[in-house]
Short mmCIF file of C-alpha atoms and ligand atoms in Angstrom, two decimals:
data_model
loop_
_atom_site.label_atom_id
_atom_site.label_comp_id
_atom_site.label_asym_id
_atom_site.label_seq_id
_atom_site.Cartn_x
_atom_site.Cartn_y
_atom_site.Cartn_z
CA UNK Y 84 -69.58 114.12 -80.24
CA UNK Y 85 -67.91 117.51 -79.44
CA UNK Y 86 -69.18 120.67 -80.85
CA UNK Y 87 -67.81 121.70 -83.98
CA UNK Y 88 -66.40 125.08 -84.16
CA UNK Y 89 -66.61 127.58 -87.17
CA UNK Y 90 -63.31 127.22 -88.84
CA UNK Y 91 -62.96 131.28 -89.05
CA UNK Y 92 -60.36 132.28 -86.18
CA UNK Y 93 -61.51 135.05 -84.63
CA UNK Y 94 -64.88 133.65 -84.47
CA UNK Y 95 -64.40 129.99 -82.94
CA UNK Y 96 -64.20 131.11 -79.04
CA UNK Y 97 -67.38 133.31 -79.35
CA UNK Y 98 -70.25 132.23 -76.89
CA UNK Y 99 -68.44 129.18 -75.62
CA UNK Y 100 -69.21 128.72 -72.18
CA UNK Y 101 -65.73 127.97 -70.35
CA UNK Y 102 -65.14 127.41 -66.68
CA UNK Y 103 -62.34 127.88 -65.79
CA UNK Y 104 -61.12 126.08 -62.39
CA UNK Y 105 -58.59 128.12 -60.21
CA UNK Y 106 -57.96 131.54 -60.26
CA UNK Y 107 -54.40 131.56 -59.28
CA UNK Y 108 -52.04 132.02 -62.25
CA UNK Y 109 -52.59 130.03 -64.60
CA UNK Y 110 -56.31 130.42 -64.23
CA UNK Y 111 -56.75 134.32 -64.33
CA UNK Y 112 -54.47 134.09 -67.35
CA UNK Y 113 -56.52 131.83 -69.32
CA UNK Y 114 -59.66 133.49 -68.38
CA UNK Y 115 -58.40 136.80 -69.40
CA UNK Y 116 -57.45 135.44 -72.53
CA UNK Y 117 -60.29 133.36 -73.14
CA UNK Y 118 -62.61 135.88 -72.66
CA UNK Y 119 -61.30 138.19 -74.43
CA UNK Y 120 -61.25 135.83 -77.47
CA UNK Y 121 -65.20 136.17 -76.69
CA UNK Y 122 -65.74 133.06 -74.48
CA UNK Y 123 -68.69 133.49 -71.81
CA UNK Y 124 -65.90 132.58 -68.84
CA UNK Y 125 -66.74 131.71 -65.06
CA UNK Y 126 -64.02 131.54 -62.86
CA UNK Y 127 -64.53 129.05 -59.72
CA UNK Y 128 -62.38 129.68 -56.86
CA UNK Y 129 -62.33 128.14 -53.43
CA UNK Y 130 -60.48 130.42 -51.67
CA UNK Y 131 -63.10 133.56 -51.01
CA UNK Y 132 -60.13 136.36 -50.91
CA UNK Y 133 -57.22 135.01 -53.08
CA UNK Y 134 -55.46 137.98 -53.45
CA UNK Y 135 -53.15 137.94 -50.26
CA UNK Y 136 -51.61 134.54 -50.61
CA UNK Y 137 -47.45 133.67 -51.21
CA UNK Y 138 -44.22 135.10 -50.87
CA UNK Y 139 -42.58 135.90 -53.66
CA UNK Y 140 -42.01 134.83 -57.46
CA UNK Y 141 -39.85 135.09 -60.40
CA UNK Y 142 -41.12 135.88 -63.10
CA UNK Y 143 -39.11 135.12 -66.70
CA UNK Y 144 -39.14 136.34 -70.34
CA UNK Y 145 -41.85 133.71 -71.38
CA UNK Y 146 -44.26 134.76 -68.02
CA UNK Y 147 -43.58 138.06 -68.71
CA UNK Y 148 -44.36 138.29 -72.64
CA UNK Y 149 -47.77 136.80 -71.88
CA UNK Y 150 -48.42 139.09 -68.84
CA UNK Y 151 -47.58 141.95 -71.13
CA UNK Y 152 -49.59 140.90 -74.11
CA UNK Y 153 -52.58 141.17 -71.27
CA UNK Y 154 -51.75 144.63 -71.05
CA UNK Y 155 -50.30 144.36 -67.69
CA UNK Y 156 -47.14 146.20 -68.46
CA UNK Y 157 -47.91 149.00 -65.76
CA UNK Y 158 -48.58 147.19 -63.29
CA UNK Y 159 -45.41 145.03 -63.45
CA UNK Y 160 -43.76 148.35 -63.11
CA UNK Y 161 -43.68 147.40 -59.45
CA UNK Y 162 -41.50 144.39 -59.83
CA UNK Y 163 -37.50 144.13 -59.07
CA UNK Y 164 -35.67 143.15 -61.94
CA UNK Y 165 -33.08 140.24 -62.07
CA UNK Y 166 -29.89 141.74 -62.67
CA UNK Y 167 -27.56 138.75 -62.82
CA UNK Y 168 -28.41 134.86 -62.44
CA UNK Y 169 -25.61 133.19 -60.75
CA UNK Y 170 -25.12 130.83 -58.47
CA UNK Y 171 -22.18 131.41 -55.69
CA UNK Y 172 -21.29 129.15 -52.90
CA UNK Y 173 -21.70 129.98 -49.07
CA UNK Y 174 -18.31 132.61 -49.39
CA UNK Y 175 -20.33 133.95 -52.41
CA UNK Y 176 -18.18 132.95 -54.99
CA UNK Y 177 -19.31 132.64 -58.26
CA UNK Y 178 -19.93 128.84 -59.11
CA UNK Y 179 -22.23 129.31 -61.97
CA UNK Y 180 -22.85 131.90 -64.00
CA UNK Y 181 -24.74 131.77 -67.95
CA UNK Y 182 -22.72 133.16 -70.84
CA UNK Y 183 -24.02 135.48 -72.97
CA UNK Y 184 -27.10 137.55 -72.96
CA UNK Y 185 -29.65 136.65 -70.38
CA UNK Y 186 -33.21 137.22 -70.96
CA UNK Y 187 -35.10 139.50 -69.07
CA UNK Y 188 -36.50 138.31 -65.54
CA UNK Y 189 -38.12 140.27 -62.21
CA UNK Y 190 -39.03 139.10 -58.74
CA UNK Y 191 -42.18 140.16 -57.38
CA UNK Y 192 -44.31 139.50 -54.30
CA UNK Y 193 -46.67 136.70 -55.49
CA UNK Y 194 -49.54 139.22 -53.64
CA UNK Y 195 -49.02 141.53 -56.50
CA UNK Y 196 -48.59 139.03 -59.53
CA UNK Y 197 -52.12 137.87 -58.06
CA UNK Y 198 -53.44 141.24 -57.30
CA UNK Y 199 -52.97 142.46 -61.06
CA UNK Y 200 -54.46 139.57 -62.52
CA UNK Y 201 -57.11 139.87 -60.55
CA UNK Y 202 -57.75 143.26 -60.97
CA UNK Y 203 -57.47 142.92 -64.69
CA UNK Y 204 -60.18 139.98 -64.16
CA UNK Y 205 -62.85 141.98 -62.13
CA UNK Y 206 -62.24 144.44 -65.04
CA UNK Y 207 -63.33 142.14 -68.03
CA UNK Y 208 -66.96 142.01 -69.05
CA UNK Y 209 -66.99 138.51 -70.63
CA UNK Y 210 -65.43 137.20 -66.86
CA UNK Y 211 -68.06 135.86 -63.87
CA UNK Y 212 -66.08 135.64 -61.10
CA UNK Y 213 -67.26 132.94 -58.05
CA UNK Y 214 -64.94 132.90 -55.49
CA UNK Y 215 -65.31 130.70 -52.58
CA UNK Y 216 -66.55 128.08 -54.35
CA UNK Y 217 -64.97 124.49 -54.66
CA UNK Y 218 -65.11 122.43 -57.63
CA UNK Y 219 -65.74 118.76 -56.39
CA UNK Y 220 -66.19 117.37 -59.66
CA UNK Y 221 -65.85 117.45 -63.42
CA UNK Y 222 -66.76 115.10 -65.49
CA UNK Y 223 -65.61 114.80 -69.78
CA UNK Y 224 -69.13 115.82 -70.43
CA UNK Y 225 -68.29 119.14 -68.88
CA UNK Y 226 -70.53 118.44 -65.79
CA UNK Y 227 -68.82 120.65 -63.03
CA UNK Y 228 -70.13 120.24 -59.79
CA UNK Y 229 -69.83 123.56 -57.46
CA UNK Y 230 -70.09 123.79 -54.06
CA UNK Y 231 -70.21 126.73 -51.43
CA UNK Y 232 -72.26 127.09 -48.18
CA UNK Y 233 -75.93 126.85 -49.44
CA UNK Y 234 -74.52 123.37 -51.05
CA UNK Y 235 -73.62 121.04 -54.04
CA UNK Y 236 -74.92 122.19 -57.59
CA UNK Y 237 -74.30 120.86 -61.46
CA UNK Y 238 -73.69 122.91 -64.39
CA UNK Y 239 -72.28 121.86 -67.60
CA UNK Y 240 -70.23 123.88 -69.92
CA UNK Y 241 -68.78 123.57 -73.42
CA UNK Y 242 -64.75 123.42 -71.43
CA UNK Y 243 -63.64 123.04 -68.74
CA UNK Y 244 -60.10 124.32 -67.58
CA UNK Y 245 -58.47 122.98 -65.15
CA UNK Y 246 -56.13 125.27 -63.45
CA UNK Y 247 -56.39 123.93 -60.26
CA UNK Y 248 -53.54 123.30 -58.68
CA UNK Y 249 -51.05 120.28 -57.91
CA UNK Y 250 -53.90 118.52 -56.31
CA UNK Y 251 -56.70 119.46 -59.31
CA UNK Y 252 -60.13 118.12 -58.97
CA UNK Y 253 -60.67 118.79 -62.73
CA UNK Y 254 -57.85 115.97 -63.04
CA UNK Y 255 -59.14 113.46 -61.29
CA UNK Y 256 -62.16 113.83 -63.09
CA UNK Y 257 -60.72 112.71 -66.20
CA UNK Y 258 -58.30 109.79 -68.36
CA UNK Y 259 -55.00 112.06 -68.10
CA UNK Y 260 -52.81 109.01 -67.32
CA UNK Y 261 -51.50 111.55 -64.26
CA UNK Y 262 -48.59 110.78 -61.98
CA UNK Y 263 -47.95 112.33 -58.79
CA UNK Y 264 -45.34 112.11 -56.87
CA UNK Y 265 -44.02 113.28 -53.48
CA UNK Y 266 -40.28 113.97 -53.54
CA UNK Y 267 -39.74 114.78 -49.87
CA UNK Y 268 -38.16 117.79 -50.90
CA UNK Y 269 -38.71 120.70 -48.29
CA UNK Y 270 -38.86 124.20 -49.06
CA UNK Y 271 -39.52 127.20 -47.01
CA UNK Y 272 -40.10 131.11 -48.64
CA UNK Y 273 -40.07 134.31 -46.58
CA UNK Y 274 -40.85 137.70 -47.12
CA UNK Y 275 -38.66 140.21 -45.39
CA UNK Y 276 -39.25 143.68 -44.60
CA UNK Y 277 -35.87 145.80 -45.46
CA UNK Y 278 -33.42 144.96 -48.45
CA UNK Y 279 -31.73 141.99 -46.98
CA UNK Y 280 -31.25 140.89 -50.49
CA UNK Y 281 -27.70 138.72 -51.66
CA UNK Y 282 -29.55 139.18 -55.03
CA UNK Y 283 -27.65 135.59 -55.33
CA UNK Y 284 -28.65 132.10 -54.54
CA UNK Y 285 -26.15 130.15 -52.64
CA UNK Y 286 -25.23 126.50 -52.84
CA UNK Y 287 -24.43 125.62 -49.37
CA UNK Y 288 -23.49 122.93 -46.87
CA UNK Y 289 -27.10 123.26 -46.17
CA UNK Y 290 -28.21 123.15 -49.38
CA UNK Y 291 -29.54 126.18 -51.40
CA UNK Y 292 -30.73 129.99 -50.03
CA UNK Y 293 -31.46 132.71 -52.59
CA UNK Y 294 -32.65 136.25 -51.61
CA UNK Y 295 -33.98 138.53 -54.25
CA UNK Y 296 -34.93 142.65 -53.24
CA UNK Y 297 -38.64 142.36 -54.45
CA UNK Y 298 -41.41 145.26 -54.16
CA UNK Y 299 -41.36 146.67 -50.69
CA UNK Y 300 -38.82 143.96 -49.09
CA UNK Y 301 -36.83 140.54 -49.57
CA UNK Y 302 -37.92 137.59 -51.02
CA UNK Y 303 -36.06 134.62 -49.57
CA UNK Y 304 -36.04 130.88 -49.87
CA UNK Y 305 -34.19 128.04 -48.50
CA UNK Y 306 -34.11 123.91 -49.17
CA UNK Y 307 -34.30 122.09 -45.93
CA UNK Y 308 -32.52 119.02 -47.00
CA UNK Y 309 -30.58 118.38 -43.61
CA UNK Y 310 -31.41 116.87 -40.41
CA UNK Y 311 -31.03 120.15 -38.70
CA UNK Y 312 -33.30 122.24 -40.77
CA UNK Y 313 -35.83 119.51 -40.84
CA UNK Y 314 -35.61 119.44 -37.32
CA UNK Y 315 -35.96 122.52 -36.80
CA UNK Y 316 -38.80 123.18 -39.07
CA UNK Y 317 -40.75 119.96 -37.41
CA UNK Y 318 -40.48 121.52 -34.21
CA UNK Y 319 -41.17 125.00 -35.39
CA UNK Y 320 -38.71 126.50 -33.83
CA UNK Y 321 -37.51 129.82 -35.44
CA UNK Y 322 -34.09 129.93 -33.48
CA UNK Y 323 -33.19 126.50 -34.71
CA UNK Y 324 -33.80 127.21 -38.26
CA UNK Y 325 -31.89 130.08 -37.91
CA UNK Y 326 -28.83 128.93 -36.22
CA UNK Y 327 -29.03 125.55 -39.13
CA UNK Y 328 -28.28 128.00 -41.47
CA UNK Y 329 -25.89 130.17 -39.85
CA UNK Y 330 -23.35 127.73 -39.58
CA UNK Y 331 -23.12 126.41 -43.55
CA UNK Y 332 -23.98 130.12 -44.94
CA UNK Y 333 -23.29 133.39 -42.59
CA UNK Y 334 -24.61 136.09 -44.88
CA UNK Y 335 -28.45 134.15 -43.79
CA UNK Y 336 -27.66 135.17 -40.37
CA UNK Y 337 -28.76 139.09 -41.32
CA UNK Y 338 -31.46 137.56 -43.72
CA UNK Y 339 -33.53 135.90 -41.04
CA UNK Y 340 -32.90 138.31 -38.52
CA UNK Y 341 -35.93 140.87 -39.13
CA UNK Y 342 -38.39 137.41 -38.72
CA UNK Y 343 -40.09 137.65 -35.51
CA UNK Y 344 -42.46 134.35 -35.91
CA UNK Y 345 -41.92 130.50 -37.26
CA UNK Y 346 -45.55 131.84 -38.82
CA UNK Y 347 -43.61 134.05 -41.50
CA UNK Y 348 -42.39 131.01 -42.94
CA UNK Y 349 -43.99 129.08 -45.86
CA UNK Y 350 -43.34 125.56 -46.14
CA UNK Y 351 -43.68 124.03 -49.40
CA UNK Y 352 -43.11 119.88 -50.52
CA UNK Y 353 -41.85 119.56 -54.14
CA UNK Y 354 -44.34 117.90 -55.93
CA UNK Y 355 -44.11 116.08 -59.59
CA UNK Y 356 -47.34 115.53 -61.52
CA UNK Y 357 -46.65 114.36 -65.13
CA UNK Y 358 -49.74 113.72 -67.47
CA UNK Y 359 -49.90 111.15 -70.47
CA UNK Y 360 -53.04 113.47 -71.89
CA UNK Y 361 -53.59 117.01 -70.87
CA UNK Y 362 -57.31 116.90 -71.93
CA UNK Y 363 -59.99 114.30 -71.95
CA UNK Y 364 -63.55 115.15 -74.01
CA UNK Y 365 -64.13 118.93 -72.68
CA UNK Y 366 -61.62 118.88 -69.46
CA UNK Y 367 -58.39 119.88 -70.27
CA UNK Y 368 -55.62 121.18 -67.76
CA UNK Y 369 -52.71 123.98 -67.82
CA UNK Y 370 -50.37 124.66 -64.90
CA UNK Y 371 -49.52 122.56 -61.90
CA UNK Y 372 -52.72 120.35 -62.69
CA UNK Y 373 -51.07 119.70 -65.64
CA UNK Y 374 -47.23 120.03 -64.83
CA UNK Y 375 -46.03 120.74 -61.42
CA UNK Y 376 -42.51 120.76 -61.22
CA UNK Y 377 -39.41 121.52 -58.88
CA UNK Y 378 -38.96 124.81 -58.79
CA UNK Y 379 -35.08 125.47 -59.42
CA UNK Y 380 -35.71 127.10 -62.78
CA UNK Y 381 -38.69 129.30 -61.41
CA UNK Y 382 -40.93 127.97 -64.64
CA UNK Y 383 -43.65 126.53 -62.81
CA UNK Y 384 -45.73 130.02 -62.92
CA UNK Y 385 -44.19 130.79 -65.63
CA UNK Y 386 -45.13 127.54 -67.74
CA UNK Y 387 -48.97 128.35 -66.55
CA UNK Y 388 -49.14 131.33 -68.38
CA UNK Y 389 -47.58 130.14 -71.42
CA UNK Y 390 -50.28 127.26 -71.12
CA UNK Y 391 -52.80 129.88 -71.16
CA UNK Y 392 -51.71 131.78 -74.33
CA UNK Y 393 -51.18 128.71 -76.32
CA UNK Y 394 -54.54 127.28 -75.20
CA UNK Y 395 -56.06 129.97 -76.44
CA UNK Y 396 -54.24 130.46 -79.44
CA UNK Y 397 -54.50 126.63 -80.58
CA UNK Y 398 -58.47 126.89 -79.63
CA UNK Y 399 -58.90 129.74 -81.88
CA UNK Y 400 -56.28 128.57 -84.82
CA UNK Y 401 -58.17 124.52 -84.94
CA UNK Y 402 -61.93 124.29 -86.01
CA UNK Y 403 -62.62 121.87 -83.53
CA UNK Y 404 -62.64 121.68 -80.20
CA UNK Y 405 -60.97 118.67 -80.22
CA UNK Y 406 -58.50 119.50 -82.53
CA UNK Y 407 -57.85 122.61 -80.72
CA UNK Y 408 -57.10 120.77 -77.53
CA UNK Y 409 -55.25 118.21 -79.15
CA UNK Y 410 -52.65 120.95 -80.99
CA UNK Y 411 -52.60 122.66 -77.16
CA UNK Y 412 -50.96 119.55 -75.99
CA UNK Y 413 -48.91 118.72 -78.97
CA UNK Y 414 -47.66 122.22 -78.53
CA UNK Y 415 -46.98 122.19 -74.83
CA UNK Y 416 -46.73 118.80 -73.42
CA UNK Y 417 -42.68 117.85 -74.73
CA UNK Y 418 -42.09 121.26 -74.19
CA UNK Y 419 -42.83 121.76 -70.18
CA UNK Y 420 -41.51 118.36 -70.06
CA UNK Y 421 -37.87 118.91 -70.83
CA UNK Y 422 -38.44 121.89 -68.47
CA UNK Y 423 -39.38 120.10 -65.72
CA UNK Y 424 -36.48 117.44 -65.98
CA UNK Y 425 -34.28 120.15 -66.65
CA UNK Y 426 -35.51 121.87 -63.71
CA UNK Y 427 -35.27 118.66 -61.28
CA UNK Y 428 -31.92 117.83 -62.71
CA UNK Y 429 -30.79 121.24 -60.95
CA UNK Y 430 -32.54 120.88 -58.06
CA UNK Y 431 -30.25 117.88 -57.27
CA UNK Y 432 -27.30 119.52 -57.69
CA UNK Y 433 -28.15 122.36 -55.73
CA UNK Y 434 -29.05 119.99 -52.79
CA UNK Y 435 -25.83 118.35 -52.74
CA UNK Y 436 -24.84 118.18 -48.70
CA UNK Y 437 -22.61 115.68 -48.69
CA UNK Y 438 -18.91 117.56 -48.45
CA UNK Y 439 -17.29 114.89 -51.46
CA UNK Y 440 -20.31 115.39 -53.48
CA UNK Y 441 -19.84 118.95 -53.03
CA UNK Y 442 -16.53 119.24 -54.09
CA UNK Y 443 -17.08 116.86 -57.41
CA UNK Y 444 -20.30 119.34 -58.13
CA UNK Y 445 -18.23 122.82 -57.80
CA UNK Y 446 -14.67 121.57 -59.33
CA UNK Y 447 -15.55 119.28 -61.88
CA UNK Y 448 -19.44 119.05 -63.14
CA UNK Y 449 -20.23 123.07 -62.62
CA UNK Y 450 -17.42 124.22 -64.71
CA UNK Y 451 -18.69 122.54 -67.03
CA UNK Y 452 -22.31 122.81 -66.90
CA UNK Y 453 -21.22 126.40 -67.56
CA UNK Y 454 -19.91 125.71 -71.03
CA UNK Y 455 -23.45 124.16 -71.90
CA UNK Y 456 -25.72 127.43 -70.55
CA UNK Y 457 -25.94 128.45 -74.03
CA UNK Y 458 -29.31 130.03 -75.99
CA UNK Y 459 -29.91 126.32 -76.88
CA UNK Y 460 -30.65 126.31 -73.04
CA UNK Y 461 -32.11 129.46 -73.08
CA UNK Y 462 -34.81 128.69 -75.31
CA UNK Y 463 -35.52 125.46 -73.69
CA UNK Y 464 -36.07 126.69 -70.66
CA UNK Y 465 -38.13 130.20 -72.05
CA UNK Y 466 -40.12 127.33 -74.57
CA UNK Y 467 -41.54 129.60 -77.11
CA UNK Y 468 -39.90 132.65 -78.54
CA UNK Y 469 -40.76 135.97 -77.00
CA UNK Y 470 -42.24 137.45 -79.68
CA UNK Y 471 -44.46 134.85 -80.37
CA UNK Y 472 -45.77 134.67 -76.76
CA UNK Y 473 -46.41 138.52 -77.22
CA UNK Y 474 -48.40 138.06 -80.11
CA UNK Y 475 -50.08 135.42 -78.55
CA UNK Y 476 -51.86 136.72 -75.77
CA UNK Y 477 -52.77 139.99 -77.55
CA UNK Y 478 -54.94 137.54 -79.90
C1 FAD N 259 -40.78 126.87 -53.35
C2 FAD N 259 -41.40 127.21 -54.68
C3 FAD N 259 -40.92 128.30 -55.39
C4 FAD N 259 -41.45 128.59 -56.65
N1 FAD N 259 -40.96 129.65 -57.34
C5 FAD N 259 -41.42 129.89 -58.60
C6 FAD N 259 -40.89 130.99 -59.35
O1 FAD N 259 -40.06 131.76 -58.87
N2 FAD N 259 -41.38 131.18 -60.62
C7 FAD N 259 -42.32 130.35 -61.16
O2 FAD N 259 -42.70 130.55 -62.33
N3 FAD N 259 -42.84 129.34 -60.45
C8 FAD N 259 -42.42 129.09 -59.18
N4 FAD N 259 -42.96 128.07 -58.46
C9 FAD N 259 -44.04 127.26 -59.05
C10 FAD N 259 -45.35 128.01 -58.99
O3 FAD N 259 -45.65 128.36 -57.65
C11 FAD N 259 -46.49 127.15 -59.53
O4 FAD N 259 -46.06 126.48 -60.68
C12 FAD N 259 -47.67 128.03 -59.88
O5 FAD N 259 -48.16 128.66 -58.71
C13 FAD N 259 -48.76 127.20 -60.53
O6 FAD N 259 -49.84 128.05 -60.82
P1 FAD N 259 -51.26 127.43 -61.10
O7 FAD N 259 -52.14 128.60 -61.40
O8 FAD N 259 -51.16 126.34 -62.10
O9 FAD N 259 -51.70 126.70 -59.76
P2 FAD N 259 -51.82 127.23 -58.27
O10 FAD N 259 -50.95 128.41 -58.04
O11 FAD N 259 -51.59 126.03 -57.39
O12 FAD N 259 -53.32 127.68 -58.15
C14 FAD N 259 -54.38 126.80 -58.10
C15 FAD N 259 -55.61 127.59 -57.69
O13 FAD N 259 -56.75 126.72 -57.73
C16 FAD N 259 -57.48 126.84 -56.52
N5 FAD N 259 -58.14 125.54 -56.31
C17 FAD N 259 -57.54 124.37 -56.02
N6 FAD N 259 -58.46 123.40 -55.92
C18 FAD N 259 -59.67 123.97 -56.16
C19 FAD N 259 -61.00 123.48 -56.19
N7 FAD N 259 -61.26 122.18 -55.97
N8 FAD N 259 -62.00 124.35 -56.46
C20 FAD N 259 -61.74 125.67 -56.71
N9 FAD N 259 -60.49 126.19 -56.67
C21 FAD N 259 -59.46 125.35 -56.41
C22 FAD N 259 -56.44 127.17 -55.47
O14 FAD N 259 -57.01 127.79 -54.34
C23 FAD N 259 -55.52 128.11 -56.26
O15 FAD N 259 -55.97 129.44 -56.22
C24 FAD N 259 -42.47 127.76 -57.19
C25 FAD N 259 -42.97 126.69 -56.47
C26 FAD N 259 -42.43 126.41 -55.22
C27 FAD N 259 -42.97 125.22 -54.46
#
């Protein structure tokens, strides 16, 4: 039987000895949160110097109300904001653009998302950090097994969060009912020194390429749908991915001109996981352990750190344990769901190569689409207001 919590809010997180799995997004988020609800929080990470990892990232409304609530305001001062969202074909023509008022969004480089959370992490007191360690199990009990060069050891705690990652440990540890799936979907992010920026994505012959000014450069990405990029990327050769894109989209010929090495680019499959359950006895999961998803509306980092507020949140509102994880789910789970279908939906339209397809797409189902990116779409894609996700994280 799980530990019963007192029923008096503030007071329900106090002492509880958390580990927290994954100190990426999602995971510095709920630690900072957690711990400063009062939870006794270690934060297990395998990687021994996280902070340099990624290219860039766009961060929303939703991802940014939480990030504020956490006091990070300053430090996001950094970040490029989003001036328009709309998509243009190769000629950069406008093929979709949202009515109305869109809510607030930045790009940053993903080194400087990380490098403020973790900075605001080595800052709290109620936050161990142990980096370089690798969680190879975790059990419903709350058994987590650690290991790092002197070897394997046990510990058990009263949660355990798993914010670990498309390929979580934590998940396989427990009944979440998870599907995974491969799509086969290629992508490939840059950083670029210079403003190279379109400040556009591009549906293309080749499929899509966005570039976004971020902090101290360009952010770029492409999908390698065709034969040609694929080729080129499985022979890493630089040229060839180059001259792929140059012929369906010419403005990427100045883009990827400042790269000097097939190392610069990040290659990245689209991966699916879907979960029946989200937590099992005291495991439960946020982020890409939970939810990965494709990334054409840029909620997957996003979704993590709404996880993390509402986690928190439902924790401290339920007197249970179980009824806090339980109302976490509820809250979350149909939510990021019609996000991520949403968010695949669009990432099959944008990868539309075929030159009939194409034309359908940008004559007929686009204009159309338009009339439907309304604040009924807004919402579904920001998933909880924005001044409730400021309250939130503030506690
Ligand atoms: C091409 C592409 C573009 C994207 N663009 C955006 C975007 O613009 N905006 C957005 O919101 N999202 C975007 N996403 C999605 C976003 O990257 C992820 O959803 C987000 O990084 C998930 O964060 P997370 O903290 O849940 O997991 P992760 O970022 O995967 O972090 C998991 C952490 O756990 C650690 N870890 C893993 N296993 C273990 C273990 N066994 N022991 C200890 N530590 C472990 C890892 O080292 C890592 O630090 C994009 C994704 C892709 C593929």
């Amino acid at each position: 039987m799980l530990q019963v919590l007192s029923p008096r809010s503030q007071m329900i997180l106090s002492g509880l000895n958390i580990v927290v799995c994954g100190a990426a997004t999602g995971g510095c988020a709920a630690a900072l949160v957690l711990a400063r609800a009062g939870a006794r929080v270690t934060l297990v990470e395998r990687v021994a110097k996280p902070k340099e990892i990624g290219a860039g990232i766009a961060i929303a409304e939703n991802g940014l109300a939480v990030l504020e609530s956490l006091g990070l305001h300053d430090a996001l001062g950094v970040a490029r904001t989003v001036t328009e969202v709309r998509i243009v074909d190769a000629f950069g023509r406008t093929l979709l653009a949202p009515r109305g008022k869109q809510p607030r969004a930045v790009m940053l480089r993903r080194s400087t998302l990380q490098g403020m959370l973790l900075d605001a992490v080595a800052k709290e007191p109620g936050i161990e950090c142990r980096f370089g360690v690798e969680v190879t199990r975790a059990t419903p009990l709350g058994e987590v097994t650690l290991r790092d060069g002197a070897g394997e050891t046990t510990e058990r705690a009263d949660l355990v969060v798993g914010a670990d990652g498309v390929h979580s440990r934590v998940r396989d540890g427990g009944a979440f009912g998870a599907r995974v799936r491969r799509t086969g979907l290629r992508y490939v992010r840059m950083l670029l020194s210079g403003d190279v920026a379109t400040g556009t994505e591009a549906w293309t012959a080749a499929g899509l390429f966005g570039a976004f000014p971020v902090d101290g450069g360009t952010y770029a990405f492409a999908s390698c749908g065709t034969p040609e990029c694929r080729a080129a990327l499985d022979a890493r050769d630089l040229e060839a991915f180059r001259s792929a894109w140059a012929g369906a989209y010419p403005a990427s010929s100045r883009i990827l001109a400042s790269l000097t090495s097939f190392d610069e680019l990040l290659q990245n499959e689209v991966i699916r996981v879907d979960c029946e359950r989200w937590s099992d006895g005291r495991l439960v999961l946020l982020g890409d352990a939970a939810h990965a998803m494709a990334p054409n509306l840029g909620q997957g980092a996003n979704s993590a750190l709404v996880d993390a507020a509402v986690l928190q949140f439902e924790l401290r509102r339920c007197s249970t344990l179980p009824d806090g994880l339980e109302a976490y789910e509820r809250r979350r789970q149909p939510a990021v769901r019609r996000v991520a279908e949403a968010s695949s939906r669009l990432g099959k339209l944008a990868e539309v190569t075929h030159p009939v397809g194409r034309t359908l797409r940008d004559r007929v189902l686009l204009p159309i689409v338009g009339l439907f990116t309304t604040t009924k779409a807004t919402s579904l894609v920001l998933q909880e207001p924005t001044e409730t996700l400021l309250a939130l994280g503030r506690g």
